[in-house]
PDB file of C-alpha atoms in Angstrom:
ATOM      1  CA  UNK A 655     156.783  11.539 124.921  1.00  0.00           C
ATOM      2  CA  UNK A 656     159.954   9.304 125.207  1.00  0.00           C
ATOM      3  CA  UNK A 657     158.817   7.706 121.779  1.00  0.00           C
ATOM      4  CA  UNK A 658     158.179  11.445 120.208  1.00  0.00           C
ATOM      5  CA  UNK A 659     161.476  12.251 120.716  1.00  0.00           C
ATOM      6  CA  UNK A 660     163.361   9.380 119.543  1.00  0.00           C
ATOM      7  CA  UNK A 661     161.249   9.516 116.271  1.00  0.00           C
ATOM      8  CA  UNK A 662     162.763  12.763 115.417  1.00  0.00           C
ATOM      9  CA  UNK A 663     160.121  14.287 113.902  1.00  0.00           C
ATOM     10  CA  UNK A 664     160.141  17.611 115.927  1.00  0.00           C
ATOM     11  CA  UNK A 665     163.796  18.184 114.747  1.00  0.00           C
ATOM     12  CA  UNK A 666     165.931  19.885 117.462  1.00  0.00           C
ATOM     13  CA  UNK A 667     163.477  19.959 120.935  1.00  0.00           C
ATOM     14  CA  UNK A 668     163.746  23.117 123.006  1.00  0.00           C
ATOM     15  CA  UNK A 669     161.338  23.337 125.217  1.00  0.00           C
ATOM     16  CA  UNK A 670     159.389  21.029 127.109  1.00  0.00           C
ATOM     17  CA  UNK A 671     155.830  22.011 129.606  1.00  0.00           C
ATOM     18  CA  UNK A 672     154.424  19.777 131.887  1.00  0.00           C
ATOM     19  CA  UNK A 673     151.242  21.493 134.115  1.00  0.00           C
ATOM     20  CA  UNK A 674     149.162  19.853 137.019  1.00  0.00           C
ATOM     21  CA  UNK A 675     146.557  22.059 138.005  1.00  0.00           C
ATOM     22  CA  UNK A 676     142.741  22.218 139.213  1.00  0.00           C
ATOM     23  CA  UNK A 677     140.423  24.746 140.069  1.00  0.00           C
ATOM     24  CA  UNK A 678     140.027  24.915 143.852  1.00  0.00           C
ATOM     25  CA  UNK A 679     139.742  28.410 144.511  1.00  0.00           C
ATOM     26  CA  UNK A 680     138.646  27.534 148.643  1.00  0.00           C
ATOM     27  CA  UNK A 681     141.123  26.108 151.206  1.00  0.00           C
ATOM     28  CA  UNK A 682     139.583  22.696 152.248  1.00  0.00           C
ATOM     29  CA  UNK A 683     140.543  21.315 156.016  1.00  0.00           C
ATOM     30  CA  UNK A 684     142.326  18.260 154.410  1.00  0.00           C
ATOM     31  CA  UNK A 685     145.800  17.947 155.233  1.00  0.00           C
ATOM     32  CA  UNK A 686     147.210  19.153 151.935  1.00  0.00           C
ATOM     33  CA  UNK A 687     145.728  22.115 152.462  1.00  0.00           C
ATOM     34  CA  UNK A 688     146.257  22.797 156.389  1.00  0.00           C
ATOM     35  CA  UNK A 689     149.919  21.398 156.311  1.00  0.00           C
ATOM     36  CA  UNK A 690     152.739  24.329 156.586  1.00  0.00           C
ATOM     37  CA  UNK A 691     155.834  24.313 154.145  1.00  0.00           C
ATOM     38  CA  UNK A 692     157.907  23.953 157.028  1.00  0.00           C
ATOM     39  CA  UNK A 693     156.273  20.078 157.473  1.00  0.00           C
ATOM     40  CA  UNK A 694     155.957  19.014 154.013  1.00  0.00           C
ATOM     41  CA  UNK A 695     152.778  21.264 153.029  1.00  0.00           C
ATOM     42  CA  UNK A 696     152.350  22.875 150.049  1.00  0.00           C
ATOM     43  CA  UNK A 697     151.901  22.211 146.126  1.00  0.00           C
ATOM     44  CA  UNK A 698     155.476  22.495 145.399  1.00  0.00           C
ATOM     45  CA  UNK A 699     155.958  19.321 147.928  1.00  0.00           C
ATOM     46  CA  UNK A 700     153.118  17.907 146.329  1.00  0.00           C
ATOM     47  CA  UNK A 701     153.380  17.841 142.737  1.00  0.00           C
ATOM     48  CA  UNK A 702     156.750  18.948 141.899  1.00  0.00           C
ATOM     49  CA  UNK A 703     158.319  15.786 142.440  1.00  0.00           C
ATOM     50  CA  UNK A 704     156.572  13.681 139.703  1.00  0.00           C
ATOM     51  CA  UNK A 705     156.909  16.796 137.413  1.00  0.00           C
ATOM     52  CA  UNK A 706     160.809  17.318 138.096  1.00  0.00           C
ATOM     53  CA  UNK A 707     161.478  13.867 137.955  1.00  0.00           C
ATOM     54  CA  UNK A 708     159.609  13.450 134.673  1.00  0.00           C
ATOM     55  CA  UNK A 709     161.846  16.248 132.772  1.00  0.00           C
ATOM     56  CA  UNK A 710     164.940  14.735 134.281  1.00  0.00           C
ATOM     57  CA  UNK A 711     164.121  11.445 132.524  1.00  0.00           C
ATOM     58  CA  UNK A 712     163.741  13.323 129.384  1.00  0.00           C
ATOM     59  CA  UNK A 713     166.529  15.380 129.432  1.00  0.00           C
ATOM     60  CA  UNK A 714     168.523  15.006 131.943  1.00  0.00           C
ATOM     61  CA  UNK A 715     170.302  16.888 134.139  1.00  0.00           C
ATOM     62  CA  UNK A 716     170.254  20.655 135.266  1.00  0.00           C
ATOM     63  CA  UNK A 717     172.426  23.083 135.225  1.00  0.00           C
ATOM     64  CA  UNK A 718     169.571  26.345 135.917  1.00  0.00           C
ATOM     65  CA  UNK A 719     166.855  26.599 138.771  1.00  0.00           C
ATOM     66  CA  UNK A 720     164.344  29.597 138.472  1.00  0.00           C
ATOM     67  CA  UNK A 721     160.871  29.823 140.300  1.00  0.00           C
ATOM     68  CA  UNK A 722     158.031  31.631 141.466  1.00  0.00           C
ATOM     69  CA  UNK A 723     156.541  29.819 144.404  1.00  0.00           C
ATOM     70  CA  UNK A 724     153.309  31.773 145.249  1.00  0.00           C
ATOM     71  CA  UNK A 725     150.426  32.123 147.916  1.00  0.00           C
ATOM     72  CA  UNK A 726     146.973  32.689 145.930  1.00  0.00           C
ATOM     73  CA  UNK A 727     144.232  31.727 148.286  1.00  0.00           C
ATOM     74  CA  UNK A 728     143.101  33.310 151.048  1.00  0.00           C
ATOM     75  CA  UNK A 729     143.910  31.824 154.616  1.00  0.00           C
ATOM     76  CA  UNK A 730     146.138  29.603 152.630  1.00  0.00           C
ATOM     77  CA  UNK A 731     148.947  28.653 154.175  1.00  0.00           C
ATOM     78  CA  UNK A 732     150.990  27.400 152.330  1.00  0.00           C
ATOM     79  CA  UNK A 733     152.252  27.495 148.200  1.00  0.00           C
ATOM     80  CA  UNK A 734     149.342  26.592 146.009  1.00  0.00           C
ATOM     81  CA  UNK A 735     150.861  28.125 142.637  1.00  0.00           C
ATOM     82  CA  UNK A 736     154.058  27.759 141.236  1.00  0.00           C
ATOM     83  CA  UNK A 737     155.658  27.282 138.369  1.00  0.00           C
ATOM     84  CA  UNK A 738     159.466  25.784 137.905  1.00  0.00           C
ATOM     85  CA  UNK A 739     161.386  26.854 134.821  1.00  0.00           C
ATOM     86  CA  UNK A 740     164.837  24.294 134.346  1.00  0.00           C
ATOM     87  CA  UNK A 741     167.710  24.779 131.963  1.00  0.00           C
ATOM     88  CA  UNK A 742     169.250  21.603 131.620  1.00  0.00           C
ATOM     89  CA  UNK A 743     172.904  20.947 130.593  1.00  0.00           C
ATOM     90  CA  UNK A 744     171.913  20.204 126.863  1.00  0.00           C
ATOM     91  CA  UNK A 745     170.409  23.348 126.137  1.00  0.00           C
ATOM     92  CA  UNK A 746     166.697  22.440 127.168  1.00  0.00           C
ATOM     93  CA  UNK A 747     164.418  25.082 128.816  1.00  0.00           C
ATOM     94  CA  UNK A 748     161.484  22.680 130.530  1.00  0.00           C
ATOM     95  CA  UNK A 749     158.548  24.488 132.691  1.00  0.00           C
ATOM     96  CA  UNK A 750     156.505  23.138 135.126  1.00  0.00           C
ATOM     97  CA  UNK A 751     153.535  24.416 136.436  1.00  0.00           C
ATOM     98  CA  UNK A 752     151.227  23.310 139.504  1.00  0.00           C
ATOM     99  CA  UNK A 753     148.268  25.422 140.958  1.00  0.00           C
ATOM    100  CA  UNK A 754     145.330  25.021 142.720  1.00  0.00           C
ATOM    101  CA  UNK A 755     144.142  28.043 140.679  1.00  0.00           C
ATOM    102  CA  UNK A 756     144.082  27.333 137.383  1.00  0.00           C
ATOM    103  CA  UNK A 757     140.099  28.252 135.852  1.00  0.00           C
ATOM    104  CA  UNK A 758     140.938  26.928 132.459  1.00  0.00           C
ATOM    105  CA  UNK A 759     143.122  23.767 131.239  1.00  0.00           C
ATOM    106  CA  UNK A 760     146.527  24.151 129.585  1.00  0.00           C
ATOM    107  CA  UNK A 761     148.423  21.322 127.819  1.00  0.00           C
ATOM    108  CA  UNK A 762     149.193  18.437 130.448  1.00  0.00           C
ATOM    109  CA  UNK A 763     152.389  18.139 128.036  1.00  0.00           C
ATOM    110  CA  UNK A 764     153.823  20.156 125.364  1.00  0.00           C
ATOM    111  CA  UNK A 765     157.276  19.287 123.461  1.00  0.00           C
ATOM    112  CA  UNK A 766     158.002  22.280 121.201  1.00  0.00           C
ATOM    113  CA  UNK A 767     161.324  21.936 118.374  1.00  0.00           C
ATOM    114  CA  UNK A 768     162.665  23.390 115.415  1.00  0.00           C
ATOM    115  CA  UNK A 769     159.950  21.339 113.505  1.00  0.00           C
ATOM    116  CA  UNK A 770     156.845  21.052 115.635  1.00  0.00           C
ATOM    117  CA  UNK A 771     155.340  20.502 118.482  1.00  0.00           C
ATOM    118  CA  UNK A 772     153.885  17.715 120.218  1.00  0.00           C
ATOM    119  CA  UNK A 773     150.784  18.748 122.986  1.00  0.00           C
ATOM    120  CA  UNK A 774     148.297  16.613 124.920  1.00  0.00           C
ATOM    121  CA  UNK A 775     145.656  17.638 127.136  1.00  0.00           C
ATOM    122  CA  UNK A 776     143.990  16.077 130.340  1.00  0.00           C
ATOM    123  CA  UNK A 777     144.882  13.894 133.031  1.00  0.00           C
ATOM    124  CA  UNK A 778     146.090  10.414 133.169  1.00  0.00           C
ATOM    125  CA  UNK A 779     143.244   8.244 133.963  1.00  0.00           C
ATOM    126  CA  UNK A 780     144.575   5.822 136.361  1.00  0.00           C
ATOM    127  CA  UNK A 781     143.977   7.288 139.502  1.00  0.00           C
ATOM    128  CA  UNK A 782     140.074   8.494 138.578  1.00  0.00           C
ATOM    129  CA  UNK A 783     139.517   4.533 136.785  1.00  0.00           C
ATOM    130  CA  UNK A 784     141.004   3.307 140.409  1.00  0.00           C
ATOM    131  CA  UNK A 785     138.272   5.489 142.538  1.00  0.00           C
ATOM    132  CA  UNK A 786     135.348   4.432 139.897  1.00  0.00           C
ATOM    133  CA  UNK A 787     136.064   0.765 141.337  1.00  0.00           C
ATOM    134  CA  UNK A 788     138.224  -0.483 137.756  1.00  0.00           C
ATOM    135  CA  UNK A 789     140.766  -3.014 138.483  1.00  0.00           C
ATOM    136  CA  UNK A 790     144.342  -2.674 136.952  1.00  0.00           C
ATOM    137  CA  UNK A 791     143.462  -6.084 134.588  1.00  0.00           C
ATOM    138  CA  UNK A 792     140.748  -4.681 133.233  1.00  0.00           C
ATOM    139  CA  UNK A 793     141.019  -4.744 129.377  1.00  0.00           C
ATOM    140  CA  UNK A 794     140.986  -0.960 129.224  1.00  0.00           C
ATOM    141  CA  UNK A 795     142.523   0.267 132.226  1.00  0.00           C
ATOM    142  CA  UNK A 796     145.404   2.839 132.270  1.00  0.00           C
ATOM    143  CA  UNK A 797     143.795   3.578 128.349  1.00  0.00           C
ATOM    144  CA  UNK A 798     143.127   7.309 127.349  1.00  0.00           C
ATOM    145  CA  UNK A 799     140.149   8.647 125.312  1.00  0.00           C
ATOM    146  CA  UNK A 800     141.015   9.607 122.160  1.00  0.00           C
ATOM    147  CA  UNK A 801     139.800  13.057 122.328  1.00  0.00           C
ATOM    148  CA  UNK A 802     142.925  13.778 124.934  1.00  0.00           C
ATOM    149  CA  UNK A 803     145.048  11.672 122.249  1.00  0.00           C
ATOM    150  CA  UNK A 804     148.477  13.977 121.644  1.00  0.00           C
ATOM    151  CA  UNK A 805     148.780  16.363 118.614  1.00  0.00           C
ATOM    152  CA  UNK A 806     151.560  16.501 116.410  1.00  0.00           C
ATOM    153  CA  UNK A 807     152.590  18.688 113.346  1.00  0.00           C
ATOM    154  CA  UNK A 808     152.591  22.416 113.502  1.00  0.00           C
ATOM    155  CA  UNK A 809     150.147  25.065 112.301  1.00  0.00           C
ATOM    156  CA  UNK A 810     146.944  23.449 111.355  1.00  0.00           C
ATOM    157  CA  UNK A 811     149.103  20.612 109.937  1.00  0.00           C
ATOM    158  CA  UNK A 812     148.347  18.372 112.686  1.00  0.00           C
ATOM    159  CA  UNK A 813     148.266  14.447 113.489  1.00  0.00           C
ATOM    160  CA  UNK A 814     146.802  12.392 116.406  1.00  0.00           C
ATOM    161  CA  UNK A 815     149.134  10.449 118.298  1.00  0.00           C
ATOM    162  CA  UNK A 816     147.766   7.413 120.474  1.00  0.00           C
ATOM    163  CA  UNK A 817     148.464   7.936 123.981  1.00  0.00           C
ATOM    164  CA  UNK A 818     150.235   4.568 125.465  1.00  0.00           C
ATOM    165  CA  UNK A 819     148.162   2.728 128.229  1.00  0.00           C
ATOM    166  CA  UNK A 820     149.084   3.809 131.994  1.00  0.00           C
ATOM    167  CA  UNK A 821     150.879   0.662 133.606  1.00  0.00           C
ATOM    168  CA  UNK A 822     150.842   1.994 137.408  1.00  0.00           C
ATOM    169  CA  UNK A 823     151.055  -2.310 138.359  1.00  0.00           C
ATOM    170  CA  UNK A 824     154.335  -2.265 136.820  1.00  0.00           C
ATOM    171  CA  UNK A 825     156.125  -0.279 139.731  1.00  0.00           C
ATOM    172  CA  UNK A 826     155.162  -2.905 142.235  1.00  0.00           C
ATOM    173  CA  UNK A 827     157.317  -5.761 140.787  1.00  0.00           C
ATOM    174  CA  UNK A 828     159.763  -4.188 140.627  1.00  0.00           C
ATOM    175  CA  UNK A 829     159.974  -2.693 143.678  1.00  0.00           C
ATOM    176  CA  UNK A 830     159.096  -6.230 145.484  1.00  0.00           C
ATOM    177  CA  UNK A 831     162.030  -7.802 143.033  1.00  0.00           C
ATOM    178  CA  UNK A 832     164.664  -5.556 144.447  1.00  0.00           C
ATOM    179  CA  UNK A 833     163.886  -5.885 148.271  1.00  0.00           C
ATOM    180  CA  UNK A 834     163.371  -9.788 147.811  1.00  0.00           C
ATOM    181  CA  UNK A 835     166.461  -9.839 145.422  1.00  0.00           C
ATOM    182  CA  UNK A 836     168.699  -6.879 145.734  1.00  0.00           C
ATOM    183  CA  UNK A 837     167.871  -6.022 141.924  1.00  0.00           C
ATOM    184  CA  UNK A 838     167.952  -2.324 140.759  1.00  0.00           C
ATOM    185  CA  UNK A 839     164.788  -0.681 142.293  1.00  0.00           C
ATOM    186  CA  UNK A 840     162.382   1.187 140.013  1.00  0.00           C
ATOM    187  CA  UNK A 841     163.360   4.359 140.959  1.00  0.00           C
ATOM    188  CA  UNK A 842     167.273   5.149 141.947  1.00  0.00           C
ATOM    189  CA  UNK A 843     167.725   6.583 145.066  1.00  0.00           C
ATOM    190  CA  UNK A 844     170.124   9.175 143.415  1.00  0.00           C
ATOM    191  CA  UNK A 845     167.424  10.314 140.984  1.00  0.00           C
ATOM    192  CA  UNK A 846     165.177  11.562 144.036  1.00  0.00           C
ATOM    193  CA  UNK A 847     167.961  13.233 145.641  1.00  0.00           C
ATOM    194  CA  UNK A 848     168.545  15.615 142.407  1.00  0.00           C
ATOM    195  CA  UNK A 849     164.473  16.069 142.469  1.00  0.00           C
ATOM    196  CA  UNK A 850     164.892  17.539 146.168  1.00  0.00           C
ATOM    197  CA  UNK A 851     167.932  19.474 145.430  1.00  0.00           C
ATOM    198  CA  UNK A 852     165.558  21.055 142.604  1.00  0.00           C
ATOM    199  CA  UNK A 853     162.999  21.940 145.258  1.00  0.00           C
ATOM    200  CA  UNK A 854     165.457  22.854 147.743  1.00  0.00           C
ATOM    201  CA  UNK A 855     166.822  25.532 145.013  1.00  0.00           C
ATOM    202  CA  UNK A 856     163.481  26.502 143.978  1.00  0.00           C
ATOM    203  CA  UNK A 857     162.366  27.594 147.309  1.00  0.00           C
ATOM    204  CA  UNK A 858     165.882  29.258 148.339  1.00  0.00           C
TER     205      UNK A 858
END
């Protein structure tokens, strides 16, 4: 998405979507799912971290914090659909949804401008390829099918965009560099404060 954007080609970006969702219409007994709001439970907990922190990379920071944190399920308890809507202080309007309801797919990503619109479907593979027993230095792990490639273009005027290669090893370094080294850590401490503040506002 980061390259999208600095090619310009969508003109002015508005509005960005980001959506995490699955269709598990029955509470399980896993701990996700038994695990009150109070202690950390809930989608909101969850997911909303990677989501937040991935439109705050994009466009920085926020100025607005609307939401509708919602109980679907029965004998849920706690949030299992929500969605996050974030006005940024340059203009953008991103909104981020996570359910545990969600019966049909809706763009993973979607970056809509004056120009066009950018939108990808499905899930990055990394986790799944990590379950089926792949190892991260396998020649195609962390790579996307083509048929979830990104669109680009807008009407039926449309272009594939290759979808870059997951790279979940390349936290690790990093992280092992700056406690061996005192180097800058992967992720800033101050960026995951702002990402709780978020949360904090969305469920005030």
């Amino acid at each position: 998405m980061r390259d999208v954007l600095a090619s310009g080609e969508l003109g002015d970006v508005y509005g960005f979507e980001s959506a995490f969702e699955w269709w598990q219409p029955e509470v399980t007994t896993g701990r996700k799912d038994q695990t009150i709001l109070a202690d950390g439970g809930g989608i909101l907990y969850d997911l909303a971290p990677h989501l937040i922190d991935q439109a705050l990379i994009l466009f920085g920071p926020v100025r607005e914090v609307r939401a509708e944190v919602d109980t679907r399920r029965p004998h849920a308890v706690n949030d299992d659909d929500v969605l996050i809507s974030l006005e940024h202080e340059n203009g953008v309007r991103s909104r981020l949804w996570m359910s545990s309801l969600a019966a049909q797919e809706r763009p993973r990503f979607a970056l809509r401008g004056t120009l066009g619109a950018y939108v990808t479907f499905g899930l990055d593979p990394q986790e799944s390829q990590l379950q089926a027993g792949k190892r991260p230095d396998d020649t195609d792990f962390g790579a996307r099918p083509r048929e979830s490639w990104g669109r680009i273009g807008a009407g039926t005027d449309l272009r594939e965009v290759p979808t870059r290669d997951g790279l979940y090893e390349s936290y690790y370094p990093e992280l092992a560099a700056a406690l061996r080294t005192g180097s800058r850590p992967p992720v800033d401490p101050r960026d995951s404060i702002a990402v709780m503040r978020i949360i904090e506002a969305a469920l005030s």
